[in-house]
Structure formats: C-alpha cells, structure tokens
GROMACS .gro file of C-alpha atoms in nm:
model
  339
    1UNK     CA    1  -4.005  -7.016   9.351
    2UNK     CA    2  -4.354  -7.114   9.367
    3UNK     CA    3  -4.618  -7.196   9.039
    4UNK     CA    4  -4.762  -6.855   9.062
    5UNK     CA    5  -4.400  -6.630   9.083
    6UNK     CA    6  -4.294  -6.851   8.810
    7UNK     CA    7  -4.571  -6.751   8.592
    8UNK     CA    8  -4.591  -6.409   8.660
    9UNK     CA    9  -4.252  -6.414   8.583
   10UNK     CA   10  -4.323  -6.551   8.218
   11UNK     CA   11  -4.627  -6.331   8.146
   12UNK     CA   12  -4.899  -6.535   8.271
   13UNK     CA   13  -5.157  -6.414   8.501
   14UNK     CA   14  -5.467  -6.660   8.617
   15UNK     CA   15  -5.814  -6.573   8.707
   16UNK     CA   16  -6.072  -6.818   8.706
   17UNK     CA   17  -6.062  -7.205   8.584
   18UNK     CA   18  -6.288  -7.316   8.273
   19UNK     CA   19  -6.619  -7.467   8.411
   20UNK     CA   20  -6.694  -7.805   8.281
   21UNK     CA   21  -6.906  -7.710   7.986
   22UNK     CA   22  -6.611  -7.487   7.845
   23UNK     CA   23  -6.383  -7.787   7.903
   24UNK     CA   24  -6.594  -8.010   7.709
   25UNK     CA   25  -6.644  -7.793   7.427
   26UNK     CA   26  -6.228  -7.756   7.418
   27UNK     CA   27  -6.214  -8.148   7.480
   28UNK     CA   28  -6.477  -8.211   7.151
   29UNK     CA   29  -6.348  -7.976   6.930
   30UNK     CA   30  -6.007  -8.063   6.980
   31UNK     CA   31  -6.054  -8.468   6.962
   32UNK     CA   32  -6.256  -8.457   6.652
   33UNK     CA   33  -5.997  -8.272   6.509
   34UNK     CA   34  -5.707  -8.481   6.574
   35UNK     CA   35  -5.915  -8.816   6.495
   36UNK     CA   36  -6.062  -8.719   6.188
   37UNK     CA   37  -5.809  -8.545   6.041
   38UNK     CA   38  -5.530  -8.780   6.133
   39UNK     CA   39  -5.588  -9.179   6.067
   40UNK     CA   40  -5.315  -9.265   6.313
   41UNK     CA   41  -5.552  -9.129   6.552
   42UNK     CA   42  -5.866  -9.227   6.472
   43UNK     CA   43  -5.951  -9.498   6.674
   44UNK     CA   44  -5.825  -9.274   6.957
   45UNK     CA   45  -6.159  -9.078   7.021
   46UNK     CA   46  -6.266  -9.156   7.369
   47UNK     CA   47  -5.900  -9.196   7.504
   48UNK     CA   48  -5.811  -8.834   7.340
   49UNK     CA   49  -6.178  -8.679   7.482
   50UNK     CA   50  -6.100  -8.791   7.798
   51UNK     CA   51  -5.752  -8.707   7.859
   52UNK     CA   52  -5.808  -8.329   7.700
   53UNK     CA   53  -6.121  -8.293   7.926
   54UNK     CA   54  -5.949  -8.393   8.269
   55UNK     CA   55  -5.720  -8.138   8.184
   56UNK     CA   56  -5.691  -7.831   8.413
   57UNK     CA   57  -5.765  -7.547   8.218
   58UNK     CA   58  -5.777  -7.170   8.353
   59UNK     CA   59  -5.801  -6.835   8.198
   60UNK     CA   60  -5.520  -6.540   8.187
   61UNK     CA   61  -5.380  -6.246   8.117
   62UNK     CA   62  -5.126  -6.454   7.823
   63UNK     CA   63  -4.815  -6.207   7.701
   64UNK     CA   64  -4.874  -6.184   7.382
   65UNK     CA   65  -4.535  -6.355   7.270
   66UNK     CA   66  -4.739  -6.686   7.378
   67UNK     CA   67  -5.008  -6.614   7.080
   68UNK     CA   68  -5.312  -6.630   7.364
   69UNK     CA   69  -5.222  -6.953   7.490
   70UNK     CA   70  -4.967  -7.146   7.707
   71UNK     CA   71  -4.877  -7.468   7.867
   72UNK     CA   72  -4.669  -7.478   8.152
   73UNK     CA   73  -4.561  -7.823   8.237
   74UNK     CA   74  -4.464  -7.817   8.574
   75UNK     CA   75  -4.815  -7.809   8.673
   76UNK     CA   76  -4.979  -7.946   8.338
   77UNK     CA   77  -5.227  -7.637   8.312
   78UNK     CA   78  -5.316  -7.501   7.968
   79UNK     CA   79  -5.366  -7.059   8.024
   80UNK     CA   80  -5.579  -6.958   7.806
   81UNK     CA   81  -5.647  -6.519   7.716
   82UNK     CA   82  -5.968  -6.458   7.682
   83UNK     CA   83  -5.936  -6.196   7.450
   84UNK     CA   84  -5.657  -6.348   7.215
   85UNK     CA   85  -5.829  -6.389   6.844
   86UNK     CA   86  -5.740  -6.690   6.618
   87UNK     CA   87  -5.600  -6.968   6.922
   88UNK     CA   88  -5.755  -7.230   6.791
   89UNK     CA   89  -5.459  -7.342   6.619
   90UNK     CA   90  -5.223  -7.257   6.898
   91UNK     CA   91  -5.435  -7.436   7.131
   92UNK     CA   92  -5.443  -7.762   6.907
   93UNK     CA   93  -5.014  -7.697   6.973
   94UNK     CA   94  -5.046  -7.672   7.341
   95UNK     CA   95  -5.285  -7.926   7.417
   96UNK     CA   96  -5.069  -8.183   7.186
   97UNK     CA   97  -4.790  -8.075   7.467
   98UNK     CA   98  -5.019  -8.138   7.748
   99UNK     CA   99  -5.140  -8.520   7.574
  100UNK     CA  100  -4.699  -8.593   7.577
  101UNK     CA  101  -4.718  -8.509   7.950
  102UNK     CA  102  -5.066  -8.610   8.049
  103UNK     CA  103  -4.920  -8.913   8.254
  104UNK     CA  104  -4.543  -8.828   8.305
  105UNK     CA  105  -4.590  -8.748   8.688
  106UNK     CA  106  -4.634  -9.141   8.712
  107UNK     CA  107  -4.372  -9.302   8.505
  108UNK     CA  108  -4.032  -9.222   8.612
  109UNK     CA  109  -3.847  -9.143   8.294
  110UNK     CA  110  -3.806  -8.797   8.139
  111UNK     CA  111  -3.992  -8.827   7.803
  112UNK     CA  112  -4.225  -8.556   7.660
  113UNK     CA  113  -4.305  -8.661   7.288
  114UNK     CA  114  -3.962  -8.683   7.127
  115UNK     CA  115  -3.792  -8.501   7.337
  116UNK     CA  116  -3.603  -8.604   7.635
  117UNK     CA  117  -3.496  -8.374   7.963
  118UNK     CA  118  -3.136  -8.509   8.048
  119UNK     CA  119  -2.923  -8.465   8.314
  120UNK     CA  120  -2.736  -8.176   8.123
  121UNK     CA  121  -2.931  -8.091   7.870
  122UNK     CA  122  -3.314  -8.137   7.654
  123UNK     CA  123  -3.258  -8.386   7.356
  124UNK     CA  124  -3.466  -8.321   7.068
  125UNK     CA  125  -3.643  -8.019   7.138
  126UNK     CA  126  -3.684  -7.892   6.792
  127UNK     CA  127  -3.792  -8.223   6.619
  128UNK     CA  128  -4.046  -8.225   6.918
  129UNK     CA  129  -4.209  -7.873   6.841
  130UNK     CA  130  -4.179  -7.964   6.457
  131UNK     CA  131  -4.390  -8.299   6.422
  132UNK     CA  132  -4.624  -8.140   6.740
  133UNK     CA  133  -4.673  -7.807   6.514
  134UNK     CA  134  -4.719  -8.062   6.176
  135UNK     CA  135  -5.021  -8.274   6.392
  136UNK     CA  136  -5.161  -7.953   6.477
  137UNK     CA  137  -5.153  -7.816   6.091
  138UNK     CA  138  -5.246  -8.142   6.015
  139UNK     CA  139  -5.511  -8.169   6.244
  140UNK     CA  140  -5.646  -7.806   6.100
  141UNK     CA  141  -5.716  -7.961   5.792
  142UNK     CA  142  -5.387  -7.813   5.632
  143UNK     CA  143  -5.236  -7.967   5.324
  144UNK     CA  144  -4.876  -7.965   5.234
  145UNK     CA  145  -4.825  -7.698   4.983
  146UNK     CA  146  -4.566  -7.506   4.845
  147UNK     CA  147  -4.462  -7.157   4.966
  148UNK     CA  148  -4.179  -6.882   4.851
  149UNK     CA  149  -4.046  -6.619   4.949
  150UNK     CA  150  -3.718  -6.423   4.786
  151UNK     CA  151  -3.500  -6.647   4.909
  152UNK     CA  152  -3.621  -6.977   4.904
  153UNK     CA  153  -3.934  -7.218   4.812
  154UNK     CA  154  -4.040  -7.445   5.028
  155UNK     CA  155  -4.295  -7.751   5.115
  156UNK     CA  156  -4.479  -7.699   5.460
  157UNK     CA  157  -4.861  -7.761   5.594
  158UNK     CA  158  -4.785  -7.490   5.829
  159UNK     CA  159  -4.701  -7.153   5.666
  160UNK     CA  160  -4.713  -6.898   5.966
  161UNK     CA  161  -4.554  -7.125   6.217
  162UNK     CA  162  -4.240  -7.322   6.245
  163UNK     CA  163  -4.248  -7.334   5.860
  164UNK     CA  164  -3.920  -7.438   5.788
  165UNK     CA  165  -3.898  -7.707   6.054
  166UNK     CA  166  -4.244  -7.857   5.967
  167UNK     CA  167  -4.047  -7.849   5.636
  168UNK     CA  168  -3.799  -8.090   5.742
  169UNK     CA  169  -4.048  -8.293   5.948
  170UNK     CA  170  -4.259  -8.367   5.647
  171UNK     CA  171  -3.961  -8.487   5.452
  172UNK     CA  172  -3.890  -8.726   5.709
  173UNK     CA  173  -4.246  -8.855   5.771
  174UNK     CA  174  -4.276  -8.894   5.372
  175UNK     CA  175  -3.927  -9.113   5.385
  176UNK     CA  176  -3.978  -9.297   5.716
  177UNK     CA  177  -4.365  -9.311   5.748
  178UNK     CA  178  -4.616  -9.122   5.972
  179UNK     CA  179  -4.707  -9.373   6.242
  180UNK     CA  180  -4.444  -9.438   6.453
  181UNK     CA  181  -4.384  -9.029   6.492
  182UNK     CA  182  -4.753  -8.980   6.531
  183UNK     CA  183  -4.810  -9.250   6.809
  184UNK     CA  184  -4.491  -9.131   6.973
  185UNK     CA  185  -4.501  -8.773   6.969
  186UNK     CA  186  -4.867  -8.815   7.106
  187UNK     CA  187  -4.828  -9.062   7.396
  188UNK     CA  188  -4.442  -9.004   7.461
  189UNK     CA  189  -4.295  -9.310   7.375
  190UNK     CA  190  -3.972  -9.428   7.219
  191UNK     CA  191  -4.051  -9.602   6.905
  192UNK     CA  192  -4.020  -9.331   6.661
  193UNK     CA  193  -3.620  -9.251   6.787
  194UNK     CA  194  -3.536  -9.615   6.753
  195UNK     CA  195  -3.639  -9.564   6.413
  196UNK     CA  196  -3.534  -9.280   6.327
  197UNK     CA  197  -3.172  -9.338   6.478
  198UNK     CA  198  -3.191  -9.724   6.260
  199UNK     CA  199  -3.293  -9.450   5.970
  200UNK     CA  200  -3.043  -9.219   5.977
  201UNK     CA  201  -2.800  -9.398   6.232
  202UNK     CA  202  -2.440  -9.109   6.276
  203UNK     CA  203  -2.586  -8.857   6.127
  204UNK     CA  204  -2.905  -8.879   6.354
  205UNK     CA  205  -2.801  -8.630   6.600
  206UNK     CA  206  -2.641  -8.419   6.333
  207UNK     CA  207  -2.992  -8.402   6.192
  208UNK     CA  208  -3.149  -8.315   6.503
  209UNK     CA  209  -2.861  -8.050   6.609
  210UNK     CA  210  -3.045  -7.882   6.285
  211UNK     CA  211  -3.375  -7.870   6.424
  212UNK     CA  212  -3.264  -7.695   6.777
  213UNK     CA  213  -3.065  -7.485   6.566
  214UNK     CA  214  -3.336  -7.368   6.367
  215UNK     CA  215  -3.619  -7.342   6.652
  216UNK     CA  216  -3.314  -7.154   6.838
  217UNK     CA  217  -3.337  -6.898   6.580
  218UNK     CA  218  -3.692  -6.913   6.531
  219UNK     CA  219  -3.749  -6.801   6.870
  220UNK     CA  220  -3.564  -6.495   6.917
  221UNK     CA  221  -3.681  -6.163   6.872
  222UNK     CA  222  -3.468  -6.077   6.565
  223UNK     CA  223  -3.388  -6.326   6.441
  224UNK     CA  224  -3.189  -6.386   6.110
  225UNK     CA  225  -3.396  -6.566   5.822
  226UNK     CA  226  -3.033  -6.626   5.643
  227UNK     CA  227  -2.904  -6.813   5.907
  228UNK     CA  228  -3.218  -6.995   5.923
  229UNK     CA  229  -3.212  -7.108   5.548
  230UNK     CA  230  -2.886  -7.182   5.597
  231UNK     CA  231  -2.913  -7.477   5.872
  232UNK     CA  232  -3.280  -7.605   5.681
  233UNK     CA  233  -3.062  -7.634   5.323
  234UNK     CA  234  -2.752  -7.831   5.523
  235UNK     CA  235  -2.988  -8.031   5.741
  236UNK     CA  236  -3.216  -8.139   5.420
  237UNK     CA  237  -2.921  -8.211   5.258
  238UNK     CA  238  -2.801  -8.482   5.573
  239UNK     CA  239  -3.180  -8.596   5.522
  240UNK     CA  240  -3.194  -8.692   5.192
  241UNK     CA  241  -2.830  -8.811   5.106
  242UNK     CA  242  -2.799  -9.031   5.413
  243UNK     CA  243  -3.145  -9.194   5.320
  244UNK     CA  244  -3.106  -9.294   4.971
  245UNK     CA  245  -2.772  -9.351   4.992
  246UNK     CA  246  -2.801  -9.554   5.286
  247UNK     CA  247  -3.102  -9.784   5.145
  248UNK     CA  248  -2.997  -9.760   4.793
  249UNK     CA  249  -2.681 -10.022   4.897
  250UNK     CA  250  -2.952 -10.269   4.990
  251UNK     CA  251  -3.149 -10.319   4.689
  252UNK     CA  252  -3.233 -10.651   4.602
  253UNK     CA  253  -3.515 -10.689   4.401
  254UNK     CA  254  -3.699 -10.488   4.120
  255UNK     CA  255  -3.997 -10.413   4.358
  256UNK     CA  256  -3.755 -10.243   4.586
  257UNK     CA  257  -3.562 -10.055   4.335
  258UNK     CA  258  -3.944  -9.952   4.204
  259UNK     CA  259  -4.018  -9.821   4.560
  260UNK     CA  260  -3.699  -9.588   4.601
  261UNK     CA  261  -3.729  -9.455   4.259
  262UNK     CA  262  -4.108  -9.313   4.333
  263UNK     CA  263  -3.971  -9.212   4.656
  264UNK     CA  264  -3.769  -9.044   4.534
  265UNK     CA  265  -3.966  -8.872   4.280
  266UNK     CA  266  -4.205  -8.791   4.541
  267UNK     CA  267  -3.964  -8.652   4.768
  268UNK     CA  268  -3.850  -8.422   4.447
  269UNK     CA  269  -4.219  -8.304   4.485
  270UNK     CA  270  -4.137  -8.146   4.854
  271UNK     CA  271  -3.796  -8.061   4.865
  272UNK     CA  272  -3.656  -7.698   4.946
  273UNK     CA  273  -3.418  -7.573   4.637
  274UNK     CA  274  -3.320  -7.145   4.681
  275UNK     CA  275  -3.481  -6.907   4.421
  276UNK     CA  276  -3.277  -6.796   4.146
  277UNK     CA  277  -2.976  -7.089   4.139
  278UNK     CA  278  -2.870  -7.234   3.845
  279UNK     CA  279  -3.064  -7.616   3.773
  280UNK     CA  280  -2.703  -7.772   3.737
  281UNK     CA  281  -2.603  -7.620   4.074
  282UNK     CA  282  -2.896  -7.684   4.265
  283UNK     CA  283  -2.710  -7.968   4.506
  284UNK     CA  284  -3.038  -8.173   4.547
  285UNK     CA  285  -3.037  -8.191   4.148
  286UNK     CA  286  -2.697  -8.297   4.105
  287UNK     CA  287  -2.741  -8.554   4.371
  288UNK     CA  288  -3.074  -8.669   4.176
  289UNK     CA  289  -2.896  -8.701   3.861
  290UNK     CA  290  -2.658  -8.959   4.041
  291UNK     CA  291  -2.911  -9.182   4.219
  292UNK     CA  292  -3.097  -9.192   3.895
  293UNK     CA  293  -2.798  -9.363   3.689
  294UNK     CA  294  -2.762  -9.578   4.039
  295UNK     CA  295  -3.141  -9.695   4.030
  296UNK     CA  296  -3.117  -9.771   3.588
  297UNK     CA  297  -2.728  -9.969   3.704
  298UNK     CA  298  -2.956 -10.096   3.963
  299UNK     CA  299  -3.225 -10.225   3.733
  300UNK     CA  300  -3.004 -10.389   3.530
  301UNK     CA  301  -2.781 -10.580   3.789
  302UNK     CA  302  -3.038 -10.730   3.971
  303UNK     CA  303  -3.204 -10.867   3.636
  304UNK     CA  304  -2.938 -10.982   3.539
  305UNK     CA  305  -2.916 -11.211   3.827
  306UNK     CA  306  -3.262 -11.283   3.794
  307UNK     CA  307  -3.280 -11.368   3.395
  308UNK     CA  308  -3.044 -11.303   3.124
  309UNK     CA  309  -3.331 -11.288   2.864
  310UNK     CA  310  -3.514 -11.018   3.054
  311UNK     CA  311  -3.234 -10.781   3.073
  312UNK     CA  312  -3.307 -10.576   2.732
  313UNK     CA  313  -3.668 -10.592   2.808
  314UNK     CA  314  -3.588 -10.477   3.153
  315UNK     CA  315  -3.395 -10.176   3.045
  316UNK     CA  316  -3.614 -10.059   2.756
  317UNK     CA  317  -3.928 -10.061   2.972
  318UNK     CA  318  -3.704  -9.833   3.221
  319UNK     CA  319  -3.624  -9.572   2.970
  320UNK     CA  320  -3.955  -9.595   2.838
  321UNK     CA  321  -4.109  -9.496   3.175
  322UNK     CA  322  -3.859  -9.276   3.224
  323UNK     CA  323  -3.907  -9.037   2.907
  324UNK     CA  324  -4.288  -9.113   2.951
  325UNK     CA  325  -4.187  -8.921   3.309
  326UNK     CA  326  -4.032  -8.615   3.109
  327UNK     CA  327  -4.245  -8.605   2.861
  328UNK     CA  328  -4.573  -8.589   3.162
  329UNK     CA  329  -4.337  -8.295   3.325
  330UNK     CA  330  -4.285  -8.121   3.000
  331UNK     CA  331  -4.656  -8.107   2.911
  332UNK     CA  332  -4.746  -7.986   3.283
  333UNK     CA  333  -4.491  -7.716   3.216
  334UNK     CA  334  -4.698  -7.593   2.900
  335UNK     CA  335  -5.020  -7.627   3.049
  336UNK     CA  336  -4.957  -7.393   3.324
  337UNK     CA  337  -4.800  -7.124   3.099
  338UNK     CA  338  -5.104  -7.155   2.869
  339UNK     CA  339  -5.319  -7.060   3.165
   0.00000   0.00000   0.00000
C-alpha cells in the first residue's frame, strides 16, 4: 500500500504543502517555545529552528480523532487541518515526534524517543507519548498543578491530555532528574533507559507495562476511567517503593539521608492518593510513615559512626525539624480554611 492509500485509510487527506513563510512561522513559534520554556533546551535554538523548518509540512482534511494534526512517520510529514481550532498544543506533540525521527532514515537502529520498534513488538510506547506530551505542556508554559475529579486527585502539567500518564512521568522526572529524559526523548537516544533501568532495575519493565497499559486505555473510544486509575495507583506504587527503598539501603552520610528525606517530602507534594480513603489506609501514607522511622534510624546510625557526642544533638535537631514540619503543615491547613 502506497503513502497516500495509507493515509486515506487513517483519515488524512492532503492538499497543498506549507510555503516557506508558513514553515518558518511554525519553525519560530515552536523553537522559542521549547527553548525558553525548557532549560534542557535552551542552548538548542538554531539546531531546533532548523530541524522543525526542513520539515515537510502539508495541509489536510485531519479526522477529527487526530485533534487537527498528525504525524505519520513513514514519510516524516506533519498534516495539518486548516480549520481545526486550538492545535497549537497538539502541534508542539507532533512536531516533538517528528524532532525523535528527524534523522532515523540514516542511522540504522529502531529508536524514536524512548521507544523502540522491535522485531515483535514497540517497547515503551506509553512512557514515549507521556514525557513527549509533558515537553509539550511544559513547553506551553504549563505548571504542575493539582487536579480532582470523584475518584481521584492527581499532579499533572497536562490536564486535558494524557493526564494520568504525564502524572507518572512527572514523578519520575522529580525522582530521577529531567535531563537525561529531555535530551533523549528529543534526539532519540539511549541515555535516559540506561538510567532509568539502573533506577528502577526488575521492576523497570513492570513500570513501563503500566504506561502501555494506561495509553492502551486512553486511546479507545470508551474507555474505562476505573481501569485506568487502577493501573496509575499500582504503577505509582512500583515507582515510589522501588525508589526509596532501593536508595534508602545506600545511605551513608547525613547529606544523603538530608536529600531523600526532602525528596521525599517533595514527592508527597505530587503524588496521586483516591478521594474519600481513610489517611491510615491511604498505601502511599502507610509506606511514608515507614521510611520516615527508616530516615530518623538512619540519622542516628550513621552519627553514630561518625561521633558519639553528636548523636543527642543529632537526634534532637531531627525532631525539632520535624515538628517545625507539622507545625508549618498545620498552620497552612488553618490559613486556607480562614480564607
């Protein structure tokens, strides 16, 4: 089957290409986007213009399931409808897939982004469209914030699309960093797997099995928001225990117990708990409550190896900063019901 049959076949229908001042406009908007809203990126400007402005670029009839724009890979053409309202952001998605292909016709392995195209199968589709769709929210000028429905709250910078796996993606990129999956995702290499796979080592692919899962479900046409929740709670879960459990066994000095406790506190701040259960149920809570006596045990041990005399110092100053901690939450709490 030929380019054209397979389009038609998909809902897209070509007229004419973009001329080279509609190109450029795409190109400019798009690059100062991604380089001034992401510092990974900035020093990327004239590499990013060029590459987005050598792109081919036509307009189309675009079925409307594609939100006005579409990237087909096979020819590494971005389709865009000329009467679609509100791309922009969906374009930002698209042409972040045509950057992680821009020079795969000349290397000889399969890598777009994160993801790879096996002999049997695509590995790590759903991360892929998660961190692409968190640049591009990113890259909007969107802020993690909290959203809710009845169900579930949650911590996203991209509420009306791929919310839950942008979800997980940010509570990765908080634990692990935003570089290496920035750089990678972008320019399709393989730095940001070995890490993540030295990260989360077995459960890895367990993790990433939750990602497919949920863009799986995502993507049909009625789909089941339970069964969605269901897969982000169980793959947060294999996020956040396999982390801090994992580096929390190699703890060595103060400094480093310092940095896992904010860490963790931080990643308190974006976590995904369901509406309406019971604090002393909540699993992420229970698990919190554990780490925390681990960290103060912590504390203690490696003082103790450190200086006798500084042990009772040590642990007073913890418990001090601790209850300063509850006492900052508390206060919060009253200011917000006062308003």
């Amino acid at each position: 089957m030929n380019i054209s049959k397979e389009l038609e076949k998909i809902g897209i229908f070509p007229s004419q290409q973009l001329n080279i001042e509609e190109r450029n406009k795409i190109a400019r908007a798009t690059t100062d986007k991604l380089t001034s809203n992401i510092k990974e990126l900035s020093d990327s400007y004239n590499e990013l213009y060029m590459r987005i402005f050598n792109c081919d670029m036509f307009y189309a009839d675009v079925d409307s399931k594609f939100k006005g724009v579409f990237y087909y890979y096979k020819n590494n053409t971005i389709y865009i409808d000329k009467n679609a309202q509100d791309i922009e952001p969906y374009l930002m998605h698209e042409v972040i897939h045509y950057l992680q292909n821009f020079s795969r016709i000349n290397r000889q392995d399969n890598r777009a982004g994160l993801c790879q195209f096996l002999n049997f199968k695509i590995f790590g589709l759903g991360i892929n469209e998660a961190i692409v769709q968190y640049i591009t929210a990113k890259a909007e000028g969107n802020a993690i914030h909290r959203i809710s429905n009845q169900e579930i709250t949650i911590c996203t910078n991209s509420e009306n699309y791929y919310k839950y796996m942008t979800s997980l993606a940010s509570q990765i990129l908080l634990l692990m960093g935003e570089k290496e999956a920035i750089k990678s995702c972008i320019n399709s290499t393989e730095e940001f797997e070995t890490e993540l796979y030295n990260t989360f080592e077995d459960n890895t692919e367990k993790i990433l099995k939750g990602f497919d899962l949920i863009l799986n479900e995502n993507n049909k046409e009625n789909r089941d928001e339970n069964k969605i929740i269901e897969v982000y709670l169980q793959t947060q879960e294999t996020i956040y225990k396999t982390y801090f459990e994992k580096t929390a066994k190699r703890l060595t000095t103060v400094k480093e117990v310092d940095t896992q406790v904010q860490k963790m506190e931080d990643y308190e701040q974006i976590v995904g708990k369901k509406l309406n259960e019971p604090f002393e149920e909540n699993e992420f809570e229970k698990f919190k409550k554990e780490m925390d006596n681990y960290f103060l045990k912590k504390y203690i041990e490696v003082n103790r190896r450190n200086s006798q005399n500084s042990l009772a110092i040590v642990y007073k100053n913890f418990i001090y900063n601790f209850l300063n901690k509850i006492g900052e939450f508390i206060q919060k709490k009253i200011i917000r019901a006062n308003k």
